Amino acid sequence: MGRSPCSNESNVKKGPWTPEEDEKLMDYISKHGRGTWRTLPKHAGLNRNGKSCRLRWENYLRPDIKRGKLTEEEEQLIINLHSVLGNKWSKIATSLPGRTDNEIKNYWNTTIRKKLLHMGIDPDTHRPRTDLNHLMNLSQLLGMSMNPWTNPTGLQADVTQLAKLQVLQNMLQLMNNTSLISMSNQILNPALDTFLNGTNTFQARDPMFRGSEYPNPTTGNNIADLFSQTPSDYSQQNFFKSGIEKENETNHQEVPSDTQNINTSQQNQAENLLPPLVVASCPRTTTFDKMESNYNAAQKSTESPFSTNFEAWEKFLIEDDEASGSYWKEILDLTSTSASPVS
DNA sequence: AAGTTGTCCAACCGCATGATG
DNA sequence: ACATCATGCGGTTGGACAACT
């Protein structure tokens, strides 16, 4: 029944390959071809298992391996493909001639992943980060405390403080109109509640506060009365006006195509829609064209209108800000210089 | 100069899948 | 049908090296 075991691999060498071993492997394959990896080491005079030989050949000795650092184009292609394929490194590698799946995987984990995290983008989902620590960093950068009990000044917050809270909340809401909302609400609403109504939902939700003897530090001042509009109206109208749109209104400049996309999103933002972020310039391959096509089709059918494309997001946040000096830049600068990535 | 910490990447491990006897 | 093998894939590790203190 079945195949008989071929060799005893208990005493095979492991660890780094020596130049001599490399030479033996290359010499054998150049003369005889690969054959079966299991029998190759014996025939080649190598005290290695077939798996190790295969790995060494595929990742290092293969003549068509491309050496040197990945180019920006390759990096962008990896990001684009990863947004479509996920951690399918071998599939991604097929679109990058001369690059191995291992190399791409390593590059992703050591370089790209960090870049994305630093930009506030979740490398796994290609969406803005939703993790609690990152949101807390954002809030801290905006000079807010999420827990009014530990922040006496929070109770004396002024209109600016409210605006900050609302700006952040709306930014988060626009970033991801589904799962993020509930999380951001959990974080921001207590502060807003305290600020607006003299109550805070931390008390209600946190078992630590439930039935506790903590005195309510609120004074009963209700600053919401100061606004004729709801806070949401206030920020949604002014948040974007303060950025790209406002700049365009004042400059009356011809709007570049990317910015037009963003303006379209502003029109759509009543429904919390962001623009379909386009795949930007990168080397085209047949494989990639198919993937992009599938991806676009998937985008049309998916419930969430939010794109996963990193470059377009980056463009959205950075490049248009350079032209407009919008509010995005301030926030992004803060996050990129001070917020530490969460591993 | 020495020790510590961080980064990079080659190589290994375990698992899944398809092929084979 | 089943056991075993061969291969490929993705996650993880560990060592070499660099940067920092």
GROMACS .gro file of C-alpha atoms (C1' of nucleotides) in nm:
model
  385
    1MET     CA    1   0.000   0.000   0.000
    2GLY     CA    2   0.126   0.346  -0.083
    3ARG     CA    3   0.481   0.436  -0.156
    4SER     CA    4   0.772   0.303   0.034
    5PRO     CA    5   0.976   0.551   0.229
    6CYS     CA    6   1.270   0.667   0.027
    7SER     CA    7   1.530   0.792   0.265
    8ASN     CA    8   1.613   0.852   0.623
    9GLU     CA    9   1.618   1.227   0.682
   10SER     CA   10   1.699   1.223   1.049
   11ASN     CA   11   2.067   1.306   1.003
   12VAL     CA   12   2.041   1.564   0.727
   13LYS     CA   13   2.214   1.895   0.769
   14LYS     CA   14   2.015   2.205   0.852
   15GLY     CA   15   2.099   2.570   0.868
   16PRO     CA   16   2.280   2.803   0.633
   17TRP     CA   17   2.414   2.669   0.308
   18THR     CA   18   2.785   2.671   0.239
   19PRO     CA   19   2.928   2.783  -0.097
   20GLU     CA   20   3.032   2.422  -0.158
   21GLU     CA   21   2.678   2.300  -0.111
   22ASP     CA   22   2.550   2.573  -0.339
   23GLU     CA   23   2.796   2.470  -0.604
   24LYS     CA   24   2.699   2.104  -0.579
   25LEU     CA   25   2.331   2.188  -0.610
   26MET     CA   26   2.379   2.425  -0.904
   27ASP     CA   27   2.613   2.184  -1.075
   28TYR     CA   28   2.370   1.896  -1.042
   29ILE     CA   29   2.066   2.089  -1.160
   30SER     CA   30   2.253   2.241  -1.453
   31LYS     CA   31   2.353   1.892  -1.569
   32HIS     CA   32   2.046   1.687  -1.483
   33GLY     CA   33   1.765   1.927  -1.421
   34ARG     CA   34   1.564   1.931  -1.107
   35GLY     CA   35   1.406   1.589  -1.121
   36THR     CA   36   1.237   1.506  -0.795
   37TRP     CA   37   1.351   1.705  -0.497
   38ARG     CA   38   1.340   1.407  -0.269
   39THR     CA   39   1.602   1.212  -0.458
   40LEU     CA   40   1.804   1.511  -0.573
   41PRO     CA   41   2.022   1.559  -0.263
   42LYS     CA   42   2.137   1.197  -0.271
   43HIS     CA   43   2.228   1.216  -0.638
   44ALA     CA   44   2.392   1.555  -0.593
   45GLY     CA   45   2.597   1.438  -0.297
   46LEU     CA   46   2.425   1.671  -0.053
   47ASN     CA   47   2.342   1.582   0.304
   48ARG     CA   48   2.022   1.786   0.289
   49ASN     CA   49   1.659   1.699   0.252
   50GLY     CA   50   1.478   1.770  -0.072
   51LYS     CA   51   1.275   2.041   0.085
   52SER     CA   52   1.584   2.233   0.186
   53CYS     CA   53   1.733   2.194  -0.162
   54ARG     CA   54   1.415   2.315  -0.325
   55LEU     CA   55   1.400   2.618  -0.099
   56ARG     CA   56   1.764   2.703  -0.160
   57TRP     CA   57   1.718   2.674  -0.534
   58GLU     CA   58   1.391   2.859  -0.558
   59ASN     CA   59   1.486   3.142  -0.325
   60TYR     CA   60   1.854   3.191  -0.393
   61LEU     CA   61   2.029   2.986  -0.660
   62ARG     CA   62   1.777   3.005  -0.944
   63PRO     CA   63   1.947   3.189  -1.230
   64ASP     CA   64   1.656   3.424  -1.294
   65ILE     CA   65   1.649   3.561  -0.941
   66LYS     CA   66   1.656   3.938  -0.939
   67ARG     CA   67   1.894   4.079  -0.682
   68GLY     CA   68   1.884   4.410  -0.504
   69LYS     CA   69   1.620   4.616  -0.336
   70LEU     CA   70   1.269   4.621  -0.467
   71THR     CA   71   1.186   4.925  -0.674
   72GLU     CA   72   0.908   5.167  -0.592
   73GLU     CA   73   0.708   5.025  -0.880
   74GLU     CA   74   0.748   4.675  -0.743
   75GLU     CA   75   0.654   4.792  -0.396
   76GLN     CA   76   0.342   4.960  -0.527
   77LEU     CA   77   0.250   4.651  -0.723
   78ILE     CA   78   0.290   4.437  -0.412
   79ILE     CA   79   0.063   4.667  -0.218
   80ASN     CA   80  -0.198   4.666  -0.491
   81LEU     CA   81  -0.186   4.291  -0.531
   82HIS     CA   82  -0.192   4.235  -0.157
   83SER     CA   83  -0.505   4.445  -0.130
   84VAL     CA   84  -0.668   4.204  -0.372
   85LEU     CA   85  -0.505   3.873  -0.286
   86GLY     CA   86  -0.408   3.905   0.078
   87ASN     CA   87  -0.113   3.698   0.200
   88LYS     CA   88  -0.096   3.490  -0.116
   89TRP     CA   89   0.274   3.552  -0.155
   90SER     CA   90   0.329   3.297  -0.426
   91LYS     CA   91   0.050   3.445  -0.636
   92ILE     CA   92   0.185   3.793  -0.579
   93ALA     CA   93   0.532   3.672  -0.676
   94THR     CA   94   0.407   3.552  -1.013
   95SER     CA   95   0.350   3.914  -1.107
   96LEU     CA   96   0.699   4.016  -1.007
   97PRO     CA   97   0.946   3.833  -1.231
   98GLY     CA   98   1.266   3.740  -1.054
   99ARG     CA   99   1.124   3.798  -0.709
  100THR     CA  100   1.046   3.509  -0.478
  101ASP     CA  101   0.747   3.469  -0.255
  102ASN     CA  102   0.981   3.456   0.041
  103GLU     CA  103   1.146   3.782  -0.056
  104ILE     CA  104   0.813   3.953  -0.106
  105LYS     CA  105   0.683   3.817   0.221
  106ASN     CA  106   0.989   3.941   0.405
  107TYR     CA  107   0.972   4.278   0.238
  108TRP     CA  108   0.609   4.310   0.329
  109ASN     CA  109   0.666   4.221   0.691
  110THR     CA  110   0.975   4.435   0.740
  111THR     CA  111   0.906   4.740   0.527
  112ILE     CA  112   0.564   4.784   0.374
  113ARG     CA  113   0.374   4.674   0.679
  114LYS     CA  114   0.545   4.938   0.889
  115LYS     CA  115   0.487   5.207   0.632
  116LEU     CA  116   0.118   5.133   0.621
  117LEU     CA  117   0.086   5.121   0.997
  118HIS     CA  118   0.269   5.448   1.022
  119MET     CA  119   0.020   5.602   0.784
  120GLY     CA  120  -0.266   5.477   0.989
  121ILE     CA  121  -0.360   5.206   0.745
  122ASP     CA  122  -0.425   4.853   0.855
  123PRO     CA  123  -0.192   4.639   0.642
  124ASP     CA  124  -0.421   4.342   0.672
  125THR     CA  125  -0.733   4.511   0.547
  126HIS     CA  126  -0.584   4.809   0.364
  127ARG     CA  127  -0.834   5.023   0.546
  128PRO     CA  128  -0.771   5.295   0.796
  129ARG     CA  129  -0.669   5.146   1.123
  130THR     CA  130  -0.947   5.076   1.367
  131ASP     CA  131  -0.747   4.943   1.656
  132LEU     CA  132  -0.810   5.105   1.987
  133ASN     CA  133  -0.453   5.209   2.057
  134HIS     CA  134  -0.425   5.397   1.733
  135LEU     CA  135  -0.749   5.580   1.795
  136MET     CA  136  -0.629   5.665   2.143
  137ASN     CA  137  -0.312   5.803   1.992
  138LEU     CA  138  -0.516   6.016   1.759
  139SER     CA  139  -0.725   6.146   2.041
  140GLN     CA  140  -0.420   6.222   2.249
  141LEU     CA  141  -0.262   6.401   1.959
  142LEU     CA  142  -0.567   6.615   1.935
  143GLY     CA  143  -0.523   6.699   2.300
  144MET     CA  144  -0.820   6.508   2.431
  145SER     CA  145  -0.868   6.271   2.716
  146MET     CA  146  -1.112   5.992   2.656
  147ASN     CA  147  -1.184   5.956   3.020
  148PRO     CA  148  -1.323   6.273   3.169
  149TRP     CA  149  -1.259   6.141   3.518
  150THR     CA  150  -0.890   6.162   3.463
  151ASN     CA  151  -0.903   6.485   3.272
  152PRO     CA  152  -1.038   6.772   3.477
  153THR     CA  153  -0.992   7.010   3.189
  154GLY     CA  154  -1.220   6.794   2.978
  155LEU     CA  155  -1.510   6.919   3.180
  156GLN     CA  156  -1.419   7.272   3.102
  157ALA     CA  157  -1.384   7.201   2.735
  158ASP     CA  158  -1.463   7.479   2.500
  159VAL     CA  159  -1.601   7.496   2.154
  160THR     CA  160  -1.264   7.407   2.009
  161GLN     CA  161  -1.257   7.088   2.210
  162LEU     CA  162  -1.597   6.994   2.084
  163ALA     CA  163  -1.493   7.066   1.730
  164LYS     CA  164  -1.191   6.845   1.771
  165LEU     CA  165  -1.400   6.560   1.895
  166GLN     CA  166  -1.642   6.599   1.614
  167VAL     CA  167  -1.370   6.632   1.354
  168LEU     CA  168  -1.212   6.312   1.471
  169GLN     CA  169  -1.537   6.130   1.492
  170ASN     CA  170  -1.641   6.237   1.147
  171MET     CA  171  -1.304   6.155   1.004
  172LEU     CA  172  -1.330   5.808   1.148
  173GLN     CA  173  -1.684   5.775   1.028
  174LEU     CA  174  -1.583   5.866   0.677
  175MET     CA  175  -1.287   5.633   0.687
  176ASN     CA  176  -1.502   5.336   0.753
  177ASN     CA  177  -1.872   5.368   0.768
  178THR     CA  178  -1.939   5.029   0.916
  179SER     CA  179  -1.735   4.864   1.183
  180LEU     CA  180  -1.538   5.170   1.272
  181ILE     CA  181  -1.839   5.371   1.364
  182SER     CA  182  -1.934   5.155   1.653
  183MET     CA  183  -1.580   5.151   1.782
  184SER     CA  184  -1.527   5.521   1.744
  185ASN     CA  185  -1.858   5.580   1.910
  186GLN     CA  186  -1.748   5.375   2.204
  187ILE     CA  187  -1.443   5.588   2.237
  188LEU     CA  188  -1.571   5.928   2.148
  189ASN     CA  189  -1.927   5.930   2.268
  190PRO     CA  190  -1.846   5.919   2.637
  191ALA     CA  191  -1.635   6.227   2.601
  192LEU     CA  192  -1.899   6.391   2.390
  193ASP     CA  193  -2.171   6.292   2.633
  194THR     CA  194  -1.988   6.444   2.919
  195PHE     CA  195  -1.911   6.748   2.719
  196LEU     CA  196  -2.258   6.804   2.585
  197ASN     CA  197  -2.492   6.664   2.842
  198GLY     CA  198  -2.306   6.639   3.164
  199THR     CA  199  -2.322   6.263   3.157
  200ASN     CA  200  -2.071   6.013   3.048
  201THR     CA  201  -2.128   5.670   2.915
  202PHE     CA  202  -1.803   5.541   3.057
  203GLN     CA  203  -1.985   5.537   3.385
  204ALA     CA  204  -2.276   5.350   3.243
  205ARG     CA  205  -2.072   5.098   3.046
  206ASP     CA  206  -1.767   5.041   3.254
  207PRO     CA  207  -1.822   4.795   3.539
  208MET     CA  208  -1.568   4.995   3.729
  209PHE     CA  209  -1.815   5.277   3.753
  210ARG     CA  210  -2.130   5.076   3.788
  211GLY     CA  211  -2.279   5.142   4.125
  212SER     CA  212  -1.965   5.313   4.236
  213GLU     CA  213  -1.940   5.588   4.486
  214TYR     CA  214  -1.756   5.815   4.249
  215PRO     CA  215  -1.899   6.163   4.265
  216ASN     CA  216  -2.021   6.299   3.937
  217PRO     CA  217  -1.784   6.578   3.861
  218THR     CA  218  -2.007   6.739   3.606
  219THR     CA  219  -2.150   7.074   3.689
  220GLY     CA  220  -2.456   7.047   3.477
  221ASN     CA  221  -2.336   7.296   3.221
  222ASN     CA  222  -2.480   7.194   2.889
  223ILE     CA  223  -2.271   7.342   2.616
  224ALA     CA  224  -2.479   7.184   2.342
  225ASP     CA  225  -2.720   7.468   2.389
  226LEU     CA  226  -2.459   7.695   2.248
  227PHE     CA  227  -2.511   7.545   1.908
  228SER     CA  228  -2.812   7.607   1.694
  229GLN     CA  229  -2.706   7.309   1.489
  230THR     CA  230  -2.641   6.963   1.614
  231PRO     CA  231  -2.274   6.887   1.663
  232SER     CA  232  -2.296   6.649   1.373
  233ASP     CA  233  -2.432   6.916   1.142
  234TYR     CA  234  -2.169   7.151   1.264
  235SER     CA  235  -1.876   6.933   1.187
  236GLN     CA  236  -1.997   6.768   0.872
  237GLN     CA  237  -2.053   7.099   0.705
  238ASN     CA  238  -1.736   7.262   0.821
  239PHE     CA  239  -1.497   6.976   0.827
  240PHE     CA  240  -1.476   6.939   0.454
  241LYS     CA  241  -1.523   7.305   0.386
  242SER     CA  242  -1.210   7.367   0.583
  243GLY     CA  243  -1.017   7.144   0.349
  244ILE     CA  244  -1.018   7.081  -0.019
  245GLU     CA  245  -1.350   7.233  -0.107
  246LYS     CA  246  -1.283   7.553   0.077
  247GLU     CA  247  -0.951   7.584  -0.094
  248ASN     CA  248  -1.104   7.531  -0.432
  249GLU     CA  249  -1.367   7.789  -0.361
  250THR     CA  250  -1.108   8.050  -0.285
  251ASN     CA  251  -0.856   7.960  -0.550
  252HIS     CA  252  -1.092   7.883  -0.837
  253GLN     CA  253  -0.824   7.668  -0.982
  254GLU     CA  254  -0.875   7.395  -1.232
  255VAL     CA  255  -0.925   7.084  -1.031
  256PRO     CA  256  -0.700   6.791  -1.110
  257SER     CA  257  -0.867   6.463  -1.179
  258ASP     CA  258  -0.773   6.310  -0.847
  259THR     CA  259  -0.922   6.602  -0.666
  260GLN     CA  260  -1.233   6.573  -0.874
  261ASN     CA  261  -1.272   6.224  -0.743
  262ILE     CA  262  -1.245   6.355  -0.395
  263ASN     CA  263  -1.498   6.627  -0.458
  264THR     CA  264  -1.728   6.360  -0.582
  265SER     CA  265  -1.681   6.191  -0.252
  266GLN     CA  266  -1.777   6.506  -0.075
  267GLN     CA  267  -2.102   6.504  -0.262
  268ASN     CA  268  -2.149   6.147  -0.161
  269GLN     CA  269  -2.049   6.186   0.195
  270ALA     CA  270  -2.404   6.237   0.304
  271GLU     CA  271  -2.430   5.865   0.250
  272ASN     CA  272  -2.086   5.817   0.400
  273LEU     CA  273  -1.944   5.715   0.069
  274LEU     CA  274  -1.586   5.751  -0.028
  275PRO     CA  275  -1.474   5.753  -0.388
  276PRO     CA  276  -1.373   5.437  -0.561
  277LEU     CA  277  -1.003   5.478  -0.519
  278VAL     CA  278  -0.829   5.393  -0.839
  279VAL     CA  279  -0.526   5.178  -0.887
  280ALA     CA  280  -0.252   5.415  -0.979
  281SER     CA  281   0.037   5.373  -1.216
  282CYS     CA  282   0.219   5.048  -1.186
  283PRO     CA  283   0.360   4.791  -1.424
  284ARG     CA  284   0.079   4.614  -1.601
  285THR     CA  285   0.062   4.245  -1.639
  286THR     CA  286  -0.205   4.021  -1.770
  287THR     CA  287  -0.242   3.869  -1.430
  288PHE     CA  288  -0.273   4.205  -1.273
  289ASP     CA  289  -0.529   4.321  -1.525
  290LYS     CA  290  -0.741   4.022  -1.442
  291MET     CA  291  -0.703   4.083  -1.074
  292GLU     CA  292  -0.791   4.445  -1.109
  293SER     CA  293  -1.090   4.356  -1.316
  294ASN     CA  294  -1.206   4.107  -1.056
  295TYR     CA  295  -1.136   4.354  -0.787
  296ASN     CA  296  -1.337   4.626  -0.955
  297ALA     CA  297  -1.622   4.385  -1.006
  298ALA     CA  298  -1.605   4.290  -0.643
  299GLN     CA  299  -1.608   4.653  -0.547
  300LYS     CA  300  -1.932   4.708  -0.733
  301SER     CA  301  -2.100   4.419  -0.564
  302THR     CA  302  -1.969   4.462  -0.214
  303GLU     CA  303  -2.169   4.621   0.060
  304SER     CA  304  -1.893   4.849   0.168
  305PRO     CA  305  -1.810   5.120  -0.079
  306PHE     CA  306  -1.476   5.174   0.079
  307SER     CA  307  -1.173   5.107  -0.134
  308THR     CA  308  -0.874   4.920  -0.005
  309ASN     CA  309  -0.618   5.080  -0.229
  310PHE     CA  310  -0.327   5.218  -0.040
  311GLU     CA  311  -0.191   5.454  -0.298
  312ALA     CA  312  -0.516   5.624  -0.367
  313TRP     CA  313  -0.570   5.664   0.001
  314GLU     CA  314  -0.226   5.810   0.036
  315LYS     CA  315  -0.301   6.042  -0.252
  316PHE     CA  316  -0.625   6.135  -0.091
  317LEU     CA  317  -0.459   6.223   0.235
  318ILE     CA  318  -0.130   6.371   0.127
  319GLU     CA  319  -0.103   6.492  -0.227
  320ASP     CA  320  -0.417   6.696  -0.237
  321ASP     CA  321  -0.324   6.841   0.094
  322GLU     CA  322  -0.003   6.967  -0.050
  323ALA     CA  323  -0.205   7.163  -0.297
  324SER     CA  324  -0.478   7.273  -0.067
  325GLY     CA  325  -0.320   7.280   0.276
  326SER     CA  326  -0.634   7.123   0.410
  327TYR     CA  327  -0.718   6.994   0.750
  328TRP     CA  328  -0.606   6.645   0.650
  329LYS     CA  329  -0.245   6.750   0.654
  330GLU     CA  330  -0.250   6.859   1.011
  331ILE     CA  331  -0.401   6.533   1.123
  332LEU     CA  332  -0.177   6.322   0.907
  333ASP     CA  333   0.134   6.504   1.013
  334LEU     CA  334   0.046   6.444   1.372
  335THR     CA  335  -0.015   6.077   1.323
  336SER     CA  336   0.293   6.018   1.111
  337THR     CA  337   0.533   6.197   1.342
  338SER     CA  338   0.405   6.101   1.681
  339ALA     CA  339   0.179   5.801   1.670
  340SER     CA  340   0.371   5.484   1.731
  341PRO     CA  341   0.269   5.182   1.532
  342VAL     CA  342   0.102   4.908   1.724
  343SER     CA  343   0.246   4.571   1.661
  344DA     C1'  344   3.484   4.993   2.349
  345DA     C1'  345   3.124   4.713   2.508
  346DG     C1'  346   2.665   4.598   2.571
  347DT     C1'  347   2.192   4.637   2.417
  348DT     C1'  348   1.834   4.678   2.094
  349DG     C1'  349   1.646   4.673   1.640
  350DT     C1'  350   1.630   4.517   1.159
  351DC     C1'  351   1.666   4.211   0.793
  352DC     C1'  352   1.630   3.786   0.566
  353DA     C1'  353   1.760   3.294   0.486
  354DA     C1'  354   1.592   2.891   0.634
  355DC     C1'  355   1.290   2.597   0.886
  356DC     C1'  356   0.837   2.408   1.029
  357DG     C1'  357   0.380   2.259   0.985
  358DC     C1'  358   0.000   2.215   0.704
  359DA     C1'  359  -0.278   2.151   0.272
  360DT     C1'  360  -0.338   1.947  -0.158
  361DG     C1'  361  -0.278   1.653  -0.531
  362DA     C1'  362  -0.033   1.248  -0.710
  363DT     C1'  363   0.097   0.782  -0.677
  364DG     C1'  364   0.111   0.290  -0.571
  365DA     C1'  365  -1.034   0.341  -0.085
  366DC     C1'  366  -0.649   0.423   0.154
  367DA     C1'  367  -0.176   0.527   0.294
  368DT     C1'  368   0.209   0.761   0.175
  369DC     C1'  369   0.481   1.072  -0.090
  370DA     C1'  370   0.598   1.516  -0.334
  371DT     C1'  371   0.539   1.965  -0.364
  372DG     C1'  372   0.403   2.420  -0.257
  373DC     C1'  373   0.261   2.765   0.059
  374DG     C1'  374   0.242   3.078   0.456
  375DG     C1'  375   0.395   3.159   0.926
  376DT     C1'  376   0.774   3.176   1.222
  377DT     C1'  377   1.243   3.161   1.392
  378DG     C1'  378   1.715   3.257   1.468
  379DG     C1'  379   2.146   3.444   1.341
  380DA     C1'  380   2.412   3.815   1.131
  381DC     C1'  381   2.463   4.275   1.109
  382DA     C1'  382   2.368   4.769   1.208
  383DA     C1'  383   2.240   5.131   1.499
  384DC     C1'  384   2.209   5.309   1.930
  385DT     C1'  385   2.328   5.396   2.426
   0.00000   0.00000   0.00000
